[in-house]
Amino acid sequence: MSAPPRPATAHATPSAERAAAEFTRRFGRAPLGVWSAPGRVNLIGEHTDYNDGFALPFAIDRRTWAAVAPREDRRIRVASTFAGDKSVELPLGLLDPARLAGWSAYPLGVAWAFGRLAARGGVDVCFDSSVPVGAGLSSSAAIEASIAIALNELWGTNLDRSALARIGRLAENEAVGAPTGIMDQTAALQGTAGAAVLLDARTLHTRAVPLGFAAAGLEVLVIDTRTAHAHAGGGYGARRASCERAAQVLGVPALRDVALARLEAAEALLDDETFRRARHVLTENARVLAAVTLLDAHGDPARSGDALARDMRAIGALLDASHASLRDDFEVSTPELDLAAESARAAGALGARMTGGGFGGAVIALVPTARNAAIAEAVTRAFAEAGYPRPQLFTVTPSAGARRER
Ligand code: ADP
Ligand code: MG
């Protein structure tokens, strides 16, 4: 006999309401409010952020909700529908990034990263989420950003969104121990409906770039391969170290400062592997800027339908080139990710690429809405034939960034 279902709330699917109801069920009182932040896909610009380069992520219509209420004392307590019924509780004064562990390192790391501003009072927090965890859609930035905007309001700290993104990154780097860049937090905090966020990771300047996919009869299909990735593991850090080595040898602060035209000269100075890592970063930065040029032109009402179709095909080609570069030069793809991208393409996607840090996770494909179902079926079939676990497929739409819900 199977175990009886865990007594939960009346809300079957993750939502702001369910976060609030779970808060009440667990803590015996109502939350003051619910704040939320989205997951993201990165349209293009992978492993560029920590090289001071460019990325073009967008916030998706899957979110993490944080139901929050202040406490009388100076303690912080966090719970999540993702983590069973146990909560984690600590005095705010004892938050030590080196001693935080497990899932609670993300939200508690954010509270720690507020620094002395965190002396403003205790809180209870309960999370609910519809962002798949560990799929490369940045459930980590979603949880960080949701609590960051909640604390910013409760504590009256008045930090702007780019400061909150840095707080999220600090938490992930120091408390979680994942040496990630700032792209994920930027997308979660700065995303807007219908647009991607062009991030200049050096200046942290952002600009909304309208995507117009729906108007072009296109959508973005996510293929979650359900294979694990672990950024805290060695692969990500090793790539970062290669990039830093390349920049050092080339005598620049970051690979962002190497013009594409210098690529050939760089080859003589670097060992083969370091050169290929650098080549990925340089060409990927160029692909981001090319995609932005195409998307900006797309917004021009004088542009003909034919030109739009051509632009979208060109964006698809950039996605393909990005995937090939991540696979061959940066070597962060996996057989599952390659198959997802190839089978989507073969079935009619305009382009497809792995999204997120790699070593597993998800692929995005730019697909004609009319062919979405057929492409999804073809990908699922290809996975079955290869003996891989059944992938999870869903479309995502560019959505609003972090906000208060109620
Ligand atoms: P990704 O960001 O691609 O989803 P990460 O490995 O960076 O993958 O982050 C996933 C981790 O973040 C989870 O293993 C968990 O520790 C934490 N996390 C994310 N969302 C939640 C949530 N809703 N509740 C609790 N922990 C979460
Ligand atoms: Mg993450």
Short mmCIF file of C-alpha atoms and ligand atoms in Angstrom, two decimals:
data_model
loop_
_atom_site.label_atom_id
_atom_site.label_comp_id
_atom_site.label_asym_id
_atom_site.label_seq_id
_atom_site.Cartn_x
_atom_site.Cartn_y
_atom_site.Cartn_z
CA MET A 1 0.00 0.00 0.00
CA SER A 2 1.26 3.45 -0.76
CA ALA A 3 1.62 6.03 1.99
CA PRO A 4 -1.29 8.41 2.49
CA PRO A 5 -0.70 11.76 0.85
CA ARG A 6 1.03 14.28 3.06
CA PRO A 7 -1.57 16.63 4.54
CA ALA A 8 -0.95 19.81 2.62
CA THR A 9 -2.94 22.78 1.55
CA ALA A 10 -5.85 22.89 -0.84
CA HIS A 11 -3.56 24.36 -3.51
CA ALA A 12 -2.33 21.63 -5.81
CA THR A 13 0.01 23.71 -7.90
CA PRO A 14 2.76 26.08 -6.80
CA SER A 15 1.56 29.66 -6.44
CA ALA A 16 1.66 32.76 -4.27
CA GLU A 17 -1.49 31.45 -2.56
CA ARG A 18 0.11 28.10 -1.84
CA ALA A 19 3.22 29.77 -0.44
CA ALA A 20 1.00 31.80 1.90
CA ALA A 21 -1.08 28.77 2.89
CA GLU A 22 2.04 26.69 3.55
CA PHE A 23 3.46 29.53 5.62
CA THR A 24 0.32 29.57 7.74
CA ARG A 25 0.21 25.77 8.07
CA ARG A 26 3.85 25.58 9.16
CA PHE A 27 4.21 28.68 11.30
CA GLY A 28 0.67 29.05 12.69
CA ARG A 29 0.15 32.64 11.53
CA ALA A 30 -0.42 34.51 8.30
CA PRO A 31 2.44 36.02 6.27
CA LEU A 32 2.68 39.76 5.91
CA GLY A 33 3.14 39.44 2.17
CA VAL A 34 4.32 37.27 -0.71
CA TRP A 35 7.20 38.25 -2.99
CA SER A 36 8.27 36.33 -6.09
CA ALA A 37 11.05 35.99 -8.62
CA PRO A 38 11.21 34.04 -11.89
CA GLY A 39 13.56 31.42 -13.23
CA ARG A 40 15.29 32.26 -16.47
CA VAL A 41 16.52 30.84 -19.70
CA ASN A 42 19.55 32.29 -21.32
CA LEU A 43 18.74 32.95 -24.96
CA ILE A 44 22.41 33.37 -25.79
CA GLY A 45 25.66 34.38 -24.07
CA GLU A 46 26.85 31.39 -22.04
CA HIS A 47 29.89 31.46 -19.75
CA THR A 48 30.41 35.09 -20.72
CA ASP A 49 29.25 36.84 -17.55
CA TYR A 50 32.28 36.03 -15.43
CA ASN A 51 34.45 37.18 -18.34
CA ASP A 52 32.91 40.65 -18.07
CA GLY A 53 31.05 39.95 -21.33
CA PHE A 54 27.49 40.01 -22.64
CA ALA A 55 24.48 37.79 -22.05
CA LEU A 56 20.87 37.86 -23.18
CA PRO A 57 18.71 35.94 -20.70
CA PHE A 58 15.00 36.30 -20.16
CA ALA A 59 12.85 35.73 -17.09
CA ILE A 60 10.35 32.89 -17.59
CA ASP A 61 6.78 32.24 -16.54
CA ARG A 62 7.88 29.92 -13.72
CA ARG A 63 8.49 31.51 -10.36
CA THR A 64 9.54 31.05 -6.78
CA TRP A 65 7.26 32.65 -4.20
CA ALA A 66 8.45 33.73 -0.76
CA ALA A 67 5.78 34.22 1.90
CA VAL A 68 7.33 36.35 4.61
CA ALA A 69 6.48 37.87 7.99
CA PRO A 70 8.64 39.73 10.48
CA ARG A 71 9.39 38.25 13.91
CA GLU A 72 9.70 39.93 17.28
CA ASP A 73 13.18 38.51 17.85
CA ARG A 74 16.37 38.58 15.78
CA ARG A 75 16.11 35.11 14.29
CA ILE A 76 15.55 33.97 10.72
CA ARG A 77 13.58 30.82 9.90
CA VAL A 78 13.22 29.39 6.39
CA ALA A 79 11.08 26.55 5.06
CA SER A 80 10.29 25.31 1.56
CA THR A 81 7.77 23.03 -0.09
CA PHE A 82 10.85 21.63 -1.86
CA ALA A 83 12.43 20.52 1.42
CA GLY A 84 9.81 18.63 3.41
CA ASP A 85 8.30 19.90 6.63
CA LYS A 86 11.52 20.79 8.47
CA SER A 87 12.53 24.41 8.71
CA VAL A 88 15.97 25.86 9.38
CA GLU A 89 16.33 28.56 12.03
CA LEU A 90 19.29 30.68 13.12
CA PRO A 91 19.97 33.94 14.97
CA LEU A 92 20.63 36.65 12.35
CA GLY A 93 23.83 37.56 14.18
CA LEU A 94 25.24 34.06 13.71
CA LEU A 95 24.87 33.79 9.94
CA ASP A 96 28.25 32.56 8.76
CA PRO A 97 28.59 31.76 5.05
CA ALA A 98 31.20 29.10 5.74
CA ARG A 99 28.79 27.20 7.98
CA LEU A 100 25.65 27.38 5.86
CA ALA A 101 24.82 24.18 3.99
CA GLY A 102 22.08 22.50 1.99
CA TRP A 103 19.22 24.32 0.35
CA SER A 104 18.91 26.89 3.15
CA ALA A 105 22.37 28.26 2.26
CA TYR A 106 20.67 30.10 -0.63
CA PRO A 107 18.14 32.17 1.36
CA LEU A 108 20.23 32.40 4.54
CA GLY A 109 23.21 33.37 2.39
CA VAL A 110 21.15 36.23 0.99
CA ALA A 111 20.25 37.42 4.50
CA TRP A 112 23.96 37.25 5.41
CA ALA A 113 24.93 39.12 2.24
CA PHE A 114 22.82 42.10 3.30
CA GLY A 115 25.63 42.56 5.80
CA ARG A 116 25.01 44.89 8.71
CA LEU A 117 21.74 45.95 7.14
CA ALA A 118 20.45 42.57 8.29
CA ALA A 119 20.41 43.77 11.86
CA ARG A 120 16.95 45.14 11.18
CA GLY A 121 14.89 42.31 12.58
CA GLY A 122 13.96 38.63 12.41
CA VAL A 123 11.83 37.02 9.70
CA ASP A 124 9.99 33.82 8.90
CA VAL A 125 9.99 32.73 5.25
CA CYS A 126 8.25 29.92 3.40
CA PHE A 127 9.03 29.23 -0.25
CA ASP A 128 6.99 27.57 -2.98
CA SER A 129 8.22 27.23 -6.54
CA SER A 130 7.30 26.16 -10.05
CA VAL A 131 10.88 26.46 -11.33
CA PRO A 132 12.36 23.02 -11.96
CA VAL A 133 15.27 22.59 -9.57
CA GLY A 134 18.71 21.87 -10.98
CA ALA A 135 17.53 22.00 -14.60
CA GLY A 136 19.63 24.99 -15.60
CA LEU A 137 16.63 27.34 -15.34
CA SER A 138 18.11 29.00 -12.28
CA SER A 139 15.85 28.02 -9.45
CA SER A 140 18.81 29.22 -7.38
CA ALA A 141 18.59 32.83 -8.57
CA ALA A 142 14.78 32.66 -8.24
CA ILE A 143 14.97 31.74 -4.56
CA GLU A 144 17.72 34.32 -3.95
CA ALA A 145 15.89 37.13 -5.73
CA SER A 146 12.53 36.36 -4.11
CA ILE A 147 13.91 36.68 -0.59
CA ALA A 148 16.20 39.56 -1.55
CA ILE A 149 13.33 41.82 -2.66
CA ALA A 150 11.26 40.74 0.35
CA LEU A 151 14.04 41.61 2.82
CA ASN A 152 14.81 44.83 0.95
CA GLU A 153 11.23 45.94 1.59
CA LEU A 154 10.85 44.58 5.12
CA TRP A 155 14.18 45.92 6.27
CA GLY A 156 13.67 49.21 4.44
CA THR A 157 17.14 48.96 2.91
CA ASN A 158 16.16 50.57 -0.40
CA LEU A 159 18.79 48.81 -2.49
CA ASP A 160 18.32 48.99 -6.24
CA ARG A 161 17.91 45.87 -8.36
CA SER A 162 21.48 45.71 -9.47
CA ALA A 163 22.63 45.82 -5.82
CA LEU A 164 20.15 43.05 -5.03
CA ALA A 165 21.58 40.99 -7.90
CA ARG A 166 25.05 41.40 -6.40
CA ILE A 167 23.69 40.27 -3.03
CA GLY A 168 22.31 37.12 -4.69
CA ARG A 169 25.62 36.42 -6.38
CA LEU A 170 27.53 36.97 -3.14
CA ALA A 171 25.26 34.46 -1.42
CA GLU A 172 25.75 31.90 -4.18
CA ASN A 173 29.54 32.42 -4.30
CA GLU A 174 30.24 32.53 -0.57
CA ALA A 175 27.44 30.66 1.20
CA VAL A 176 26.69 28.01 -1.44
CA GLY A 177 30.23 27.89 -2.82
CA ALA A 178 29.23 28.04 -6.50
CA PRO A 179 31.52 30.41 -8.41
CA THR A 180 28.77 31.67 -10.72
CA GLY A 181 28.49 35.06 -12.43
CA ILE A 182 25.74 37.65 -12.13
CA MET A 183 23.57 36.75 -15.13
CA ASP A 184 20.99 34.61 -13.34
CA GLN A 185 20.28 37.12 -10.60
CA THR A 186 20.10 39.92 -13.16
CA ALA A 187 17.49 38.09 -15.22
CA ALA A 188 15.43 37.25 -12.12
CA LEU A 189 15.52 40.86 -10.89
CA GLN A 190 15.56 42.91 -14.09
CA GLY A 191 13.41 40.83 -16.44
CA THR A 192 10.36 42.39 -18.09
CA ALA A 193 7.42 40.78 -19.87
CA GLY A 194 8.00 40.21 -23.58
CA ALA A 195 11.69 41.06 -23.51
CA ALA A 196 15.12 39.66 -22.84
CA VAL A 197 17.66 41.47 -20.68
CA LEU A 198 20.89 42.47 -22.38
CA LEU A 199 23.46 42.37 -19.62
CA ASP A 200 26.86 43.98 -19.82
CA ALA A 201 28.49 42.02 -17.03
CA ARG A 202 31.31 44.56 -16.66
CA THR A 203 29.22 47.64 -16.01
CA LEU A 204 26.12 45.70 -14.88
CA HIS A 205 24.25 47.94 -17.27
CA THR A 206 21.08 46.26 -18.53
CA ARG A 207 18.69 46.99 -21.35
CA ALA A 208 15.38 45.36 -22.25
CA VAL A 209 15.45 43.84 -25.73
CA PRO A 210 11.91 43.01 -26.94
CA LEU A 211 11.83 39.52 -28.43
CA GLY A 212 8.71 39.57 -30.57
CA PHE A 213 8.75 35.79 -30.93
CA ALA A 214 4.97 35.42 -30.53
CA ALA A 215 4.31 37.99 -33.25
CA ALA A 216 6.63 36.03 -35.53
CA GLY A 217 4.71 32.79 -34.86
CA LEU A 218 7.55 31.42 -32.76
CA GLU A 219 8.06 30.23 -29.23
CA VAL A 220 10.82 28.95 -27.02
CA LEU A 221 10.60 25.28 -26.15
CA VAL A 222 12.55 24.05 -23.13
CA ILE A 223 13.83 20.48 -23.19
CA ASP A 224 14.83 19.56 -19.65
CA THR A 225 17.02 16.47 -20.00
CA ARG A 226 16.60 15.77 -16.27
CA THR A 227 20.28 15.03 -16.01
CA ALA A 228 21.97 16.56 -13.03
CA HIS A 229 24.37 19.41 -13.09
CA ALA A 230 26.40 20.65 -10.16
CA HIS A 231 28.01 24.04 -10.49
CA ALA A 232 29.76 23.68 -7.19
CA GLY A 233 31.59 20.72 -8.75
CA GLY A 234 34.92 21.06 -10.52
CA GLY A 235 33.88 21.64 -14.14
CA TYR A 236 32.53 25.14 -13.79
CA GLY A 237 35.42 26.33 -11.64
CA ALA A 238 37.94 24.80 -14.04
CA ARG A 239 36.37 26.69 -16.99
CA ARG A 240 36.52 29.89 -15.02
CA ALA A 241 40.15 29.30 -14.15
CA SER A 242 41.00 28.66 -17.85
CA CYS A 243 39.38 31.95 -18.82
CA GLU A 244 41.28 33.83 -16.14
CA ARG A 245 44.53 32.21 -17.26
CA ALA A 246 43.85 33.19 -20.87
CA ALA A 247 43.13 36.80 -19.89
CA GLN A 248 46.32 36.92 -17.85
CA VAL A 249 48.48 35.57 -20.68
CA LEU A 250 46.85 38.00 -23.12
CA GLY A 251 47.50 40.84 -20.71
CA VAL A 252 43.91 42.01 -20.21
CA PRO A 253 41.68 42.29 -17.13
CA ALA A 254 39.10 39.93 -18.66
CA LEU A 255 38.43 38.12 -21.95
CA ARG A 256 35.86 40.82 -22.70
CA ASP A 257 38.83 43.02 -23.59
CA VAL A 258 40.11 40.76 -26.36
CA ALA A 259 38.77 41.77 -29.77
CA LEU A 260 37.65 38.95 -32.02
CA ALA A 261 40.31 40.11 -34.50
CA ARG A 262 43.02 39.17 -31.99
CA LEU A 263 41.92 35.56 -31.91
CA GLU A 264 44.55 34.34 -34.34
CA ALA A 265 47.36 36.05 -32.47
CA ALA A 266 46.05 34.57 -29.22
CA GLU A 267 46.37 31.06 -30.59
CA ALA A 268 50.16 31.28 -30.60
CA LEU A 269 50.24 32.34 -26.94
CA LEU A 270 47.88 29.80 -25.41
CA ASP A 271 47.86 26.04 -25.10
CA ASP A 272 45.21 24.36 -27.22
CA GLU A 273 42.66 23.86 -24.46
CA THR A 274 42.97 27.36 -23.03
CA PHE A 275 42.76 28.78 -26.54
CA ARG A 276 39.53 26.93 -27.25
CA ARG A 277 38.02 28.13 -23.96
CA ALA A 278 38.93 31.70 -24.89
CA ARG A 279 37.65 31.28 -28.44
CA HIS A 280 34.27 30.24 -27.09
CA VAL A 281 34.05 33.36 -24.93
CA LEU A 282 35.12 35.74 -27.69
CA THR A 283 32.84 34.28 -30.35
CA GLU A 284 29.95 33.98 -27.88
CA ASN A 285 30.19 37.67 -26.99
CA ALA A 286 30.04 38.46 -30.71
CA ARG A 287 26.99 36.20 -31.12
CA VAL A 288 25.13 38.00 -28.33
CA LEU A 289 25.70 41.35 -29.97
CA ALA A 290 24.68 39.96 -33.36
CA ALA A 291 21.45 38.59 -31.87
CA VAL A 292 20.69 41.96 -30.28
CA THR A 293 21.22 43.73 -33.61
CA LEU A 294 18.76 41.34 -35.25
CA LEU A 295 16.19 41.70 -32.47
CA ASP A 296 16.47 45.49 -32.46
CA ALA A 297 15.82 45.54 -36.22
CA HIS A 298 12.87 43.27 -35.60
CA GLY A 299 11.24 46.02 -33.57
CA ASP A 300 11.25 48.30 -36.61
CA PRO A 301 7.65 48.46 -37.91
CA ALA A 302 8.92 49.25 -41.42
CA ARG A 303 10.58 45.86 -41.64
CA SER A 304 8.85 43.47 -44.06
CA GLY A 305 7.57 40.02 -43.13
CA ASP A 306 10.25 38.40 -45.27
CA ALA A 307 12.98 40.30 -43.51
CA LEU A 308 11.56 39.26 -40.13
CA ALA A 309 11.54 35.62 -41.12
CA ARG A 310 15.13 35.96 -42.29
CA ASP A 311 16.14 37.64 -39.02
CA MET A 312 14.56 34.87 -36.99
CA ARG A 313 16.34 32.23 -39.03
CA ALA A 314 19.57 34.12 -38.41
CA ILE A 315 18.87 34.08 -34.67
CA GLY A 316 18.31 30.33 -34.92
CA ALA A 317 21.69 29.98 -36.62
CA LEU A 318 23.32 31.93 -33.79
CA LEU A 319 21.76 29.54 -31.26
CA ASP A 320 23.16 26.59 -33.21
CA ALA A 321 26.61 28.15 -33.39
CA SER A 322 26.52 28.83 -29.65
CA HIS A 323 25.72 25.20 -28.95
CA ALA A 324 28.52 23.95 -31.19
CA SER A 325 30.98 26.27 -29.48
CA LEU A 326 29.89 25.15 -26.00
CA ARG A 327 30.14 21.53 -27.11
CA ASP A 328 33.45 21.63 -28.98
CA ASP A 329 35.42 24.56 -27.57
CA PHE A 330 34.12 24.98 -24.04
CA GLU A 331 33.24 21.29 -23.59
CA VAL A 332 30.36 21.75 -21.17
CA SER A 333 27.68 19.92 -23.15
CA THR A 334 26.59 16.32 -22.63
CA PRO A 335 25.32 13.62 -25.03
CA GLU A 336 21.78 14.27 -23.74
CA LEU A 337 22.02 18.01 -24.39
CA ASP A 338 23.50 17.37 -27.85
CA LEU A 339 20.70 14.97 -28.72
CA ALA A 340 18.04 17.39 -27.49
CA ALA A 341 19.46 20.19 -29.64
CA GLU A 342 20.02 18.00 -32.71
CA SER A 343 16.65 16.26 -32.63
CA ALA A 344 14.79 19.55 -32.16
CA ARG A 345 16.66 21.04 -35.07
CA ALA A 346 16.06 18.01 -37.28
CA ALA A 347 12.32 18.24 -36.53
CA GLY A 348 12.05 21.88 -37.58
CA ALA A 349 13.42 24.14 -34.84
CA LEU A 350 15.06 27.29 -36.22
CA GLY A 351 17.89 26.74 -33.78
CA ALA A 352 18.65 25.10 -30.44
CA ARG A 353 21.28 25.30 -27.74
CA MET A 354 22.04 24.19 -24.23
CA THR A 355 21.13 26.89 -21.73
CA GLY A 356 22.73 27.44 -18.35
CA GLY A 357 26.14 26.33 -17.21
CA GLY A 358 26.04 22.91 -18.84
CA PHE A 359 27.10 19.43 -17.61
CA GLY A 360 23.40 18.52 -17.83
CA GLY A 361 20.28 20.60 -17.53
CA ALA A 362 18.19 21.96 -20.36
CA VAL A 363 18.19 22.93 -24.03
CA ILE A 364 16.13 25.73 -25.52
CA ALA A 365 14.81 25.54 -29.06
CA LEU A 366 13.30 28.36 -31.08
CA VAL A 367 10.32 26.68 -32.73
CA PRO A 368 7.40 27.67 -34.95
CA THR A 369 4.33 27.50 -32.71
CA ALA A 370 2.59 25.41 -35.36
CA ARG A 371 5.34 22.77 -35.17
CA ASN A 372 5.86 22.77 -31.40
CA ALA A 373 3.94 19.56 -30.72
CA ALA A 374 5.59 17.66 -33.57
CA ILE A 375 9.05 18.79 -32.47
CA ALA A 376 8.36 17.84 -28.87
CA GLU A 377 7.23 14.42 -30.03
CA ALA A 378 10.31 13.93 -32.20
CA VAL A 379 12.65 14.87 -29.33
CA THR A 380 10.86 12.53 -26.93
CA ARG A 381 11.13 9.73 -29.48
CA ALA A 382 14.84 10.36 -30.02
CA PHE A 383 15.45 10.15 -26.27
CA ALA A 384 13.54 6.87 -26.01
CA GLU A 385 15.54 5.42 -28.89
CA ALA A 386 18.81 6.46 -27.25
CA GLY A 387 17.72 4.87 -23.98
CA TYR A 388 17.86 8.20 -22.13
CA PRO A 389 15.34 9.20 -19.44
CA ARG A 390 12.21 10.85 -20.83
CA PRO A 391 12.87 14.58 -21.10
CA GLN A 392 10.45 17.16 -19.78
CA LEU A 393 9.26 19.63 -22.41
CA PHE A 394 7.45 22.91 -21.95
CA THR A 395 7.34 26.33 -23.53
CA VAL A 396 8.41 29.47 -21.74
CA THR A 397 7.39 33.06 -22.32
CA PRO A 398 9.42 36.13 -21.39
CA SER A 399 7.96 37.34 -18.11
CA ALA A 400 8.28 39.97 -15.41
CA GLY A 401 11.14 39.96 -12.93
CA ALA A 402 10.96 39.90 -9.14
CA ARG A 403 7.96 41.65 -7.62
CA ARG A 404 5.63 41.77 -4.66
CA GLU A 405 2.56 39.61 -5.28
CA ARG A 406 0.29 40.44 -2.37
P1 ADP B 1 19.39 25.64 -10.95
O1 ADP B 1 19.66 27.02 -10.49
O2 ADP B 1 19.79 25.41 -12.36
O3 ADP B 1 17.99 25.19 -10.72
P2 ADP B 1 21.28 25.06 -8.88
O4 ADP B 1 22.05 23.84 -8.54
O5 ADP B 1 22.03 26.29 -9.15
O6 ADP B 1 20.32 24.68 -10.09
O7 ADP B 1 20.29 25.39 -7.70
C1 ADP B 1 19.41 24.37 -7.24
C2 ADP B 1 19.43 24.37 -5.71
O8 ADP B 1 18.85 25.59 -5.22
C3 ADP B 1 18.59 23.28 -5.12
O9 ADP B 1 19.31 22.07 -5.02
C4 ADP B 1 18.24 23.85 -3.76
O10 ADP B 1 19.30 23.68 -2.86
C5 ADP B 1 18.10 25.33 -4.06
N1 ADP B 1 16.70 25.69 -4.35
C6 ADP B 1 16.21 26.18 -5.51
N2 ADP B 1 14.87 26.42 -5.43
C7 ADP B 1 14.51 26.06 -4.18
C8 ADP B 1 13.27 26.06 -3.47
N3 ADP B 1 12.12 26.46 -4.03
N4 ADP B 1 13.28 25.62 -2.20
C9 ADP B 1 14.43 25.22 -1.62
N5 ADP B 1 15.61 25.19 -2.22
C10 ADP B 1 15.68 25.61 -3.50
MG MG B 2 21.62 27.90 -10.37
#
